[in-house]
Short mmCIF file of C-alpha atoms and ligand atoms in Angstrom, two decimals:
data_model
loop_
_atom_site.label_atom_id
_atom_site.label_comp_id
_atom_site.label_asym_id
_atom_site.label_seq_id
_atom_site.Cartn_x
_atom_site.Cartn_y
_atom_site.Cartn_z
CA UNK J 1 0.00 0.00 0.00
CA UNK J 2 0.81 3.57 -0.56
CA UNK J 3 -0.03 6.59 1.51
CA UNK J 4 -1.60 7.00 4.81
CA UNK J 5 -5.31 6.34 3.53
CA UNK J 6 -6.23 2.82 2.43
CA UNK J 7 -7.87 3.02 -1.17
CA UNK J 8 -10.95 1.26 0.40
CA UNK J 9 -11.90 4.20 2.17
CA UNK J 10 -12.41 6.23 -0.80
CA UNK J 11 -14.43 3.20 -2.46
CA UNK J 12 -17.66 2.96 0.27
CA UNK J 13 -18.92 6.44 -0.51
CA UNK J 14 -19.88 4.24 -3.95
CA UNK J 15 -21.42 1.16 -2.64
CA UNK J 16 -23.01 3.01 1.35
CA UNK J 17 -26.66 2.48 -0.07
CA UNK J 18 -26.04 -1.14 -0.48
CA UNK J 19 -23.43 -2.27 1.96
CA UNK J 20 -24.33 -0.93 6.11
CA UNK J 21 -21.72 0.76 7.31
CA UNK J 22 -21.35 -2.28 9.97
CA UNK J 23 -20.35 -4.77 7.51
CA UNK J 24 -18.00 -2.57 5.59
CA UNK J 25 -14.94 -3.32 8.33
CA UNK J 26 -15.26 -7.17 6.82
CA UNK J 27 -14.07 -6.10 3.45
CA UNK J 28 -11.63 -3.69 3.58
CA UNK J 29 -8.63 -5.55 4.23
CA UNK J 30 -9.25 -7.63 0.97
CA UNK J 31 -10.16 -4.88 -0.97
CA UNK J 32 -6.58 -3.01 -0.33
CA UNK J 33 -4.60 -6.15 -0.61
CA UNK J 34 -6.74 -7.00 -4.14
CA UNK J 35 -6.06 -3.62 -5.44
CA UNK J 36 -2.27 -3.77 -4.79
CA UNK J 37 -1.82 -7.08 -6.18
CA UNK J 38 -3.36 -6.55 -9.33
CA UNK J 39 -0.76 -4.03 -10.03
CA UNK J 40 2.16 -6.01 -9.15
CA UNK J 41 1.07 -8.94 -10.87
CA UNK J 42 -0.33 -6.90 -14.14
CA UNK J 43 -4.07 -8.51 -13.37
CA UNK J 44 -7.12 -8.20 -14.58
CA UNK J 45 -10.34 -8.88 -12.83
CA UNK J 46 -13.44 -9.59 -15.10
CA UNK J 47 -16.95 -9.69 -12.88
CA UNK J 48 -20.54 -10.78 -14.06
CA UNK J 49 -23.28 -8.82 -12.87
CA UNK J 50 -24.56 -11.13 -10.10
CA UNK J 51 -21.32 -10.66 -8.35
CA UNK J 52 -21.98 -9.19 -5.00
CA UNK J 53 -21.06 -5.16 -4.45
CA UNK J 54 -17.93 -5.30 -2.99
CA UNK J 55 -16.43 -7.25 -5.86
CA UNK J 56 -18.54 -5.72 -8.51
CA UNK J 57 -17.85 -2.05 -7.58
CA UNK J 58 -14.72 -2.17 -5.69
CA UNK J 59 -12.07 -4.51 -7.12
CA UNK J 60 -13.42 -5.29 -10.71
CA UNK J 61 -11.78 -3.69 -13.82
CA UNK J 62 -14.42 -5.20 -16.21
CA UNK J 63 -17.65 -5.91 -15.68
CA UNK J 64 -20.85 -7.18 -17.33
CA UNK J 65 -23.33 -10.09 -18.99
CA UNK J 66 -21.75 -13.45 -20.34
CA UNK J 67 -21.60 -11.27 -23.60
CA UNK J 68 -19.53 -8.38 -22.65
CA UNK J 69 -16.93 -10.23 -20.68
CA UNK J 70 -16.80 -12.46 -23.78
CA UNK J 71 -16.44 -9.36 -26.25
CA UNK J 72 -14.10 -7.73 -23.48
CA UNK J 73 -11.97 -10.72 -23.13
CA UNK J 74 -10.86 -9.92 -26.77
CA UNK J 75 -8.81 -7.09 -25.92
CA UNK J 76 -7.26 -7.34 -22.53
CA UNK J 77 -3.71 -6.39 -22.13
CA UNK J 78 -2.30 -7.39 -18.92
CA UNK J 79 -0.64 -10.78 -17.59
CA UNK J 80 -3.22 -12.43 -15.54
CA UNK J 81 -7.30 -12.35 -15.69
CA UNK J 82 -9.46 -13.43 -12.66
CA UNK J 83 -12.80 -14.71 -13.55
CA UNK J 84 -15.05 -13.39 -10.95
CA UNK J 85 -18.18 -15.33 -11.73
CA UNK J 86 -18.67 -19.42 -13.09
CA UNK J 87 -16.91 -22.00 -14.62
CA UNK J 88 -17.68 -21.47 -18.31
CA UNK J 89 -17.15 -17.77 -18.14
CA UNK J 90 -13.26 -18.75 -16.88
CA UNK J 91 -13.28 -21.10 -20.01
CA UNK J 92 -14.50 -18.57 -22.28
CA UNK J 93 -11.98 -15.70 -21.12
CA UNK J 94 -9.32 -18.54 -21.83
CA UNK J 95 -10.51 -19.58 -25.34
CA UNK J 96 -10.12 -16.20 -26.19
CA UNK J 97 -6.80 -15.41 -24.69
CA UNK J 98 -4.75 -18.52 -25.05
CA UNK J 99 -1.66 -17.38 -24.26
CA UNK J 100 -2.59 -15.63 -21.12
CA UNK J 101 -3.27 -16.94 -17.22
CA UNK J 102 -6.86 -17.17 -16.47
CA UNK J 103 -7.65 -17.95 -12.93
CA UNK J 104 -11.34 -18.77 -11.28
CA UNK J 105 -11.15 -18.37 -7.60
CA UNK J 106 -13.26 -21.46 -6.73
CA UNK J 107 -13.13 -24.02 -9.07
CA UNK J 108 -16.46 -25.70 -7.92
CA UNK J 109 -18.45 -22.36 -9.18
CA UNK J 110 -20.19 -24.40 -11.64
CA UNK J 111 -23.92 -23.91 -13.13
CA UNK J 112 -26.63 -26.25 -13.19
CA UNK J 113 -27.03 -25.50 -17.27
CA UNK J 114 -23.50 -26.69 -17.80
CA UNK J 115 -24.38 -29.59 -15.66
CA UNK J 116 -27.24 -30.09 -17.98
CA UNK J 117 -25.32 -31.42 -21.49
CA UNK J 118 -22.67 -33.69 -22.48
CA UNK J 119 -20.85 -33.73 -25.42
CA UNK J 120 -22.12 -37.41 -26.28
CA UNK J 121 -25.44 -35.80 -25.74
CA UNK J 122 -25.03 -33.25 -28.89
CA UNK J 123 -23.69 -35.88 -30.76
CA UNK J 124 -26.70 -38.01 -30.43
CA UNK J 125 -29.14 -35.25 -31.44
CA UNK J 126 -26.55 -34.24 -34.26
CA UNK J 127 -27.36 -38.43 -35.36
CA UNK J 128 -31.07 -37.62 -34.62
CA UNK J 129 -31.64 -34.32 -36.52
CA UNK J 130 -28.70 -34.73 -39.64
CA UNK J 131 -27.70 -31.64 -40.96
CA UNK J 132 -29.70 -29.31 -38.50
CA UNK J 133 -27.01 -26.67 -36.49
CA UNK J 134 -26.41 -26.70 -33.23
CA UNK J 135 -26.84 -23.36 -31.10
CA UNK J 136 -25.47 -23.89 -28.23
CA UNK J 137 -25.71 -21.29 -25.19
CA UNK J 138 -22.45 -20.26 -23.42
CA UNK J 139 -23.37 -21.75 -20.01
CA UNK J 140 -21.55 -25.20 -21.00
CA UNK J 141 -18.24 -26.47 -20.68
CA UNK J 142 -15.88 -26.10 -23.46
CA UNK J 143 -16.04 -29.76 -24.44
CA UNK J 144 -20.00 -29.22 -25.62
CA UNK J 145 -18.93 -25.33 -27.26
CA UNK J 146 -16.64 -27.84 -29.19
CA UNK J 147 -19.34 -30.41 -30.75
CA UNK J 148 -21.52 -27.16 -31.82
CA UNK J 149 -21.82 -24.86 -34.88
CA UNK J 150 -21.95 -21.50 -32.87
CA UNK J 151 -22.52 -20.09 -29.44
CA UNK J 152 -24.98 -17.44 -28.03
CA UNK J 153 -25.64 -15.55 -25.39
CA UNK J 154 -28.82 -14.59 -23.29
CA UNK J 155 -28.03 -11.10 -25.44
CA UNK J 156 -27.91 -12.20 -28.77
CA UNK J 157 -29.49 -15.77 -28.74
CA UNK J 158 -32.27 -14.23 -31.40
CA UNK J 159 -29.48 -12.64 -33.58
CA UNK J 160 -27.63 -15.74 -33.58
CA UNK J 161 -30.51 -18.46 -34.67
CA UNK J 162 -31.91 -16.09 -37.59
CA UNK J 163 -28.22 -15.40 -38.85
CA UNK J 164 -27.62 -19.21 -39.52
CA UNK J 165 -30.54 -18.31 -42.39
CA UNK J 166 -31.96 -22.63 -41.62
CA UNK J 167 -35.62 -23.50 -41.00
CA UNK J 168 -34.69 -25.40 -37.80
CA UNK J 169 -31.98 -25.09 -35.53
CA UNK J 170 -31.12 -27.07 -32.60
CA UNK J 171 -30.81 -24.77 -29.43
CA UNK J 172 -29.43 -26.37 -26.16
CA UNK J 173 -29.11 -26.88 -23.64
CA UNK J 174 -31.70 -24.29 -21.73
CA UNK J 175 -35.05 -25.16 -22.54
CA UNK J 176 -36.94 -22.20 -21.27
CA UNK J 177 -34.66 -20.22 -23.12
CA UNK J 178 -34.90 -21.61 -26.47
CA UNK J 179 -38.58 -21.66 -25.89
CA UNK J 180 -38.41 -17.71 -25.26
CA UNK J 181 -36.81 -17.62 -28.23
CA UNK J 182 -39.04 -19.95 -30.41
CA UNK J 183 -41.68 -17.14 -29.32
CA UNK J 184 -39.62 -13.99 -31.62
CA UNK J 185 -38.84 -16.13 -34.45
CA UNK J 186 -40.09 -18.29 -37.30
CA UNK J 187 -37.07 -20.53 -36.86
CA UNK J 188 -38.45 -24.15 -35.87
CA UNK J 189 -36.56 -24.53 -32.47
CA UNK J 190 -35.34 -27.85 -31.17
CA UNK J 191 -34.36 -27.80 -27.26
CA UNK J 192 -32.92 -29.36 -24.87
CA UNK J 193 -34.22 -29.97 -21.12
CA UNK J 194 -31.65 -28.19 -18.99
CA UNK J 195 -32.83 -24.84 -16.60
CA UNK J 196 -31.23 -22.58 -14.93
CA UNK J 197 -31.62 -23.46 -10.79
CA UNK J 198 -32.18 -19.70 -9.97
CA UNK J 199 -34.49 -18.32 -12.94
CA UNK J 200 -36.88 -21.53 -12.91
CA UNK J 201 -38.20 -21.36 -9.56
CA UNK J 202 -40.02 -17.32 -10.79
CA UNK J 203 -43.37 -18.00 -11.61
CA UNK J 204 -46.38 -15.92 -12.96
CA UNK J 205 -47.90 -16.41 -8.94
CA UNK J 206 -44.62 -13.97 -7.75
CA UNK J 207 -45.40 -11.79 -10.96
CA UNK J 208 -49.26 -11.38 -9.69
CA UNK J 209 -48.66 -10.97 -6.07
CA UNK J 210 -45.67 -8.33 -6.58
CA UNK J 211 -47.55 -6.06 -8.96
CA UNK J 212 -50.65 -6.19 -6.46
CA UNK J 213 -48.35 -5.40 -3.17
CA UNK J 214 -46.51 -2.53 -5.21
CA UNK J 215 -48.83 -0.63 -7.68
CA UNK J 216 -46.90 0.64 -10.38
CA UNK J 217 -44.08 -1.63 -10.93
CA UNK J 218 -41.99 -2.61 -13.89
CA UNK J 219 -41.18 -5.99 -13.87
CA UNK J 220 -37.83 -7.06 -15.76
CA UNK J 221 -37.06 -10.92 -16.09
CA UNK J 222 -34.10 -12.48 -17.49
CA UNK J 223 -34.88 -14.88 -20.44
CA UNK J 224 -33.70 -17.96 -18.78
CA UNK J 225 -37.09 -17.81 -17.15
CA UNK J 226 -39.92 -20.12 -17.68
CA UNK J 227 -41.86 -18.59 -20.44
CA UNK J 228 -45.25 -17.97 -18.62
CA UNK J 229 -42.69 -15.51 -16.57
CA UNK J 230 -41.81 -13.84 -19.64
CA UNK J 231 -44.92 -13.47 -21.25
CA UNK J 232 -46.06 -11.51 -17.52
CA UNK J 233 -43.13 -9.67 -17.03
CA UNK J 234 -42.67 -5.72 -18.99
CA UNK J 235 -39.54 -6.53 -20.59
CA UNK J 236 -37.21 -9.62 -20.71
CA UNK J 237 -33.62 -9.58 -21.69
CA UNK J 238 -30.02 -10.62 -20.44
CA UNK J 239 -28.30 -9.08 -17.10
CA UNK J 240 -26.78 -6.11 -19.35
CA UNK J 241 -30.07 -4.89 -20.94
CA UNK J 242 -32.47 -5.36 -17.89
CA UNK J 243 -29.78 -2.93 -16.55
CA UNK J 244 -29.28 -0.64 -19.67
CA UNK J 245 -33.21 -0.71 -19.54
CA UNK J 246 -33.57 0.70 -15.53
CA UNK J 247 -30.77 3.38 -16.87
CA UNK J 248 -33.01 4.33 -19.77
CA UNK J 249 -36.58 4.22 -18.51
CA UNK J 250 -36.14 5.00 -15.07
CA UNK J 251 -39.01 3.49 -13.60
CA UNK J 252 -40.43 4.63 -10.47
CA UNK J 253 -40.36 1.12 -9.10
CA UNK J 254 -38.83 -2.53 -10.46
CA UNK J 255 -38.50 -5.68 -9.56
CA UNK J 256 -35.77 -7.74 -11.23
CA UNK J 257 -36.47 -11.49 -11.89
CA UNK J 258 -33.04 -12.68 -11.64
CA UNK J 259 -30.21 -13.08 -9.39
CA UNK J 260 -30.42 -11.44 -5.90
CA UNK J 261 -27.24 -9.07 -6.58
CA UNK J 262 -27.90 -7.97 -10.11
CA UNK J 263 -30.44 -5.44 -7.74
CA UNK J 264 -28.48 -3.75 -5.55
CA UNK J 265 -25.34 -3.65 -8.42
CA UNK J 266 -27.80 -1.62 -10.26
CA UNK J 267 -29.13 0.09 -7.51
CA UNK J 268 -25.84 1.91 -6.93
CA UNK J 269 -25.88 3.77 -10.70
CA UNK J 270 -29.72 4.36 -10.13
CA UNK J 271 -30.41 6.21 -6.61
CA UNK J 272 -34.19 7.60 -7.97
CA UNK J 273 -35.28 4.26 -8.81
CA UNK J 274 -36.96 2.06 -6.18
CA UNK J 275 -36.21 -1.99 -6.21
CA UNK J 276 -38.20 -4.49 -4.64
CA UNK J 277 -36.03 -7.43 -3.93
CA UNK J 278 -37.96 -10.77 -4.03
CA UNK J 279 -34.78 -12.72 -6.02
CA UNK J 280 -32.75 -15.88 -5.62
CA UNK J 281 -29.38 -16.55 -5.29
CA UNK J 282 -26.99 -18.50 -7.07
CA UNK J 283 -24.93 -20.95 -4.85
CA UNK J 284 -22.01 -20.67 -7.65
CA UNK J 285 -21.90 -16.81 -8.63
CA UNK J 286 -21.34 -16.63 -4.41
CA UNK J 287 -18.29 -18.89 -3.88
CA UNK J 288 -16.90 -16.37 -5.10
CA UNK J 289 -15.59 -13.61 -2.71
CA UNK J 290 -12.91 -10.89 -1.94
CA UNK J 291 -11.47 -13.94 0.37
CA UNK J 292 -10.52 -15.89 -2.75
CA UNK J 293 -10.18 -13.46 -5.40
CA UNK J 294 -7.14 -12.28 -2.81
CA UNK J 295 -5.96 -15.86 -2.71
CA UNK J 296 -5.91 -16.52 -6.41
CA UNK J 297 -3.91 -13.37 -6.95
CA UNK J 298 -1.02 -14.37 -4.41
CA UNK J 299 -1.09 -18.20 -4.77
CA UNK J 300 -2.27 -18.38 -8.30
CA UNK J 301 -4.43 -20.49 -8.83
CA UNK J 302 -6.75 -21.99 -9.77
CA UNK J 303 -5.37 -22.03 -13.39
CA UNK J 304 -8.11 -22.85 -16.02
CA UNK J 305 -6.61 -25.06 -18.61
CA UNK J 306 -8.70 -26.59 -21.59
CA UNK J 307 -7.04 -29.52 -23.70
CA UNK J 308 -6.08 -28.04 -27.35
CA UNK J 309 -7.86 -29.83 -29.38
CA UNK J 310 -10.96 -29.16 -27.22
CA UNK J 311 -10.03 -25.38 -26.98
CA UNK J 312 -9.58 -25.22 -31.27
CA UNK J 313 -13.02 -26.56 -31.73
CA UNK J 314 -14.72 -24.17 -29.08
CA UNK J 315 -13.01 -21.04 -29.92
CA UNK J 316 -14.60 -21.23 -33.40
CA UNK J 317 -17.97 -21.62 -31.92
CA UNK J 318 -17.52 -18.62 -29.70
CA UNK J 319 -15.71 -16.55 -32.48
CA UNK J 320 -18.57 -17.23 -34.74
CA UNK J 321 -20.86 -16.25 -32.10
CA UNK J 322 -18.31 -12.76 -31.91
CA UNK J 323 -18.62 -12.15 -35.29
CA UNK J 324 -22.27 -11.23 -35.73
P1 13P V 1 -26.25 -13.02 -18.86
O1 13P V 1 -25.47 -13.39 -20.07
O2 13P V 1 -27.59 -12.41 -19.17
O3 13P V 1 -25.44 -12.15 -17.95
O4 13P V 1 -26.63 -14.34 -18.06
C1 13P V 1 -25.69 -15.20 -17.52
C2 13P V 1 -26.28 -16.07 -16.53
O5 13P V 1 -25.66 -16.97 -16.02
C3 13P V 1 -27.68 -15.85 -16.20
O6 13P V 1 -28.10 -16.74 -15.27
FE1 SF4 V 2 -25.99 -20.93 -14.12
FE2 SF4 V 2 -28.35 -20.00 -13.36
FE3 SF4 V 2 -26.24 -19.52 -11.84
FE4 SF4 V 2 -26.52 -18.28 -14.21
S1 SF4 V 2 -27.79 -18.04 -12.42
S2 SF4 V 2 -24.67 -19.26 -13.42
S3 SF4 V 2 -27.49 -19.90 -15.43
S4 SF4 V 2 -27.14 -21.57 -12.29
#
């Protein structure tokens, strides 16, 4: 550290409405030692969106949906990147820089979508629908990104299907998802049965009960929801643009139908708006903390390696996805 005045204390003014002053104590120490080890080790930390405040606002250099870290990825110039946020996010960062060390500070921060699809399992629907491309989300592990045509995101899934220019596409492995999807195009969708743990347990019951206990309120969901959640909600979209959306319409009052800390990481940019906070966590986005980001920075690890051949074949998918 340099100076008299620990660079946390300058970083709570930006995070007081979401962190009580009580618990702030807990994170200081990490923040400070996080800060001064990403200089001396030329690191980068990347953070998704449900990463909790004091990660999100304090230590990250780059944050945002599964897209924008992806698209960000591209052009990082520094040493080492730290994947704040799940398994397949690590794997992406590292498909796109190679070369580079990409750590994930828990190793078991997995997601039950990736848990959802093997690689045999594309091949057998590749046998079972000949000729028919596979879309294939990027919440799975590189080895199923390698047995598909192209990747997409939660924010670009639409763009992705109707550039392939096919009557049907296979889209996998989030069913709820590709059925959202099936909804906004004339592309014949074929999905798979995997859900997201966190978005599947909204239904239109929370939608009805919210809007009656808070008149007035904009409900945003993320598209990973069940479909009858979608179709009741006033906008659906991915983490970035139910975010972009509270910057741009400024509701009075909004409930986001996602991940508990997406809320309050938004809340910080938006003072005027009001959020109501029904939301549910997700058991791998939080084993991730200022504890073990510190600990991958001095002990480096864990290192996220994918086998080469693997790591050829799912590159293209994502760069295909990249290009569009
Ligand atoms: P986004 O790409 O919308 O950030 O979603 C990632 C994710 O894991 C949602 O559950
Ligand atoms: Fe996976 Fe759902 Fe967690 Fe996102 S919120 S990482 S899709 S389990």
């Amino acid at each position: 550290m340099t100076g008299a005045i620990p660079a946390a204390a300058s970083l709570y003014e930006r995070v007081r409405r979401v962190i009580p002053p009580i618990e702030w104590p807990a994170f200081t120490d990490d923040i400070d030692a996080i800060l001064a080890l990403k200089r001396e080790r030329n690191a980068v930390i990347l953070a998704h969106n449900y990463q909790t405040p004091e990660i999100f606002h304090c230590v990250a250099d780059i944050v945002g949906d599964s897209l924008a870290l992806a698209r960000k990825a591209m052009a990082i110039d520094a040493d080492i990147i730290v994947l704040a946020g799940v398994h397949f996010m690590a794997e992406t960062a590292k498909l796109l820089n190679p070369h580079k060390t990409v750590l994930i500070p828990d190793v078991a921060a997995g997601c039950s979508l990736a848990d959802s699809i093997t690689p045999a399992d594309v091949r057998l629907l590749r046998q079972r629908y000949p000729g028919v491309p596979v879309v294939t989300y990027v919440n799975t592990c590189a080895t199923v990104k390698a047995e598909s045509d192209i990747c997409c995101t939660s924010g670009n899934a639409l763009a992705v299907v109707e550039s392939l220019g096919a009557p049907r596409v296979i889209m996998l492995p989030d069913e709820y998802l590709a059925r959202n999807i099936a909804a906004q195009t004339r592309v014949d969708i074929i999905a798979w049965k995997g859900h997201c743990e966190v978005h599947e347990r909204f239904t239109p019951g929370d939608i009805r009960e919210l809007r009656e206990a808070h008149p007035g309120l904009t409900v945003l969901a993320h598209p990973e929801c069940p479909p009858n959640v979608v179709a009741e909600a006033d906008f659906a979209g991915s983490t970035a643009a139910m975010s972009e959306y509270v910057g741009r319409i400024k509701p009075a009052r909004v409930v986001l139908m996602t991940e508990c800390s997406m809320s309050d990481n938004v809340a910080v940019e938006h003072p005027e708006v009001e959020f109501i906070r029904p939301c549910n966590l997700c058991p791998h986005m939080k084993r991730i903390t200022l504890a073990n980001i510190r600990s991958a920075l001095e002990q480096n690890r864990h290192v996220v390696t994918i086998e080469a051949q693997i790591a050829d074949r799912a590159r293209q998918a994502v760069e295909r996805m990249l290009a569009i």
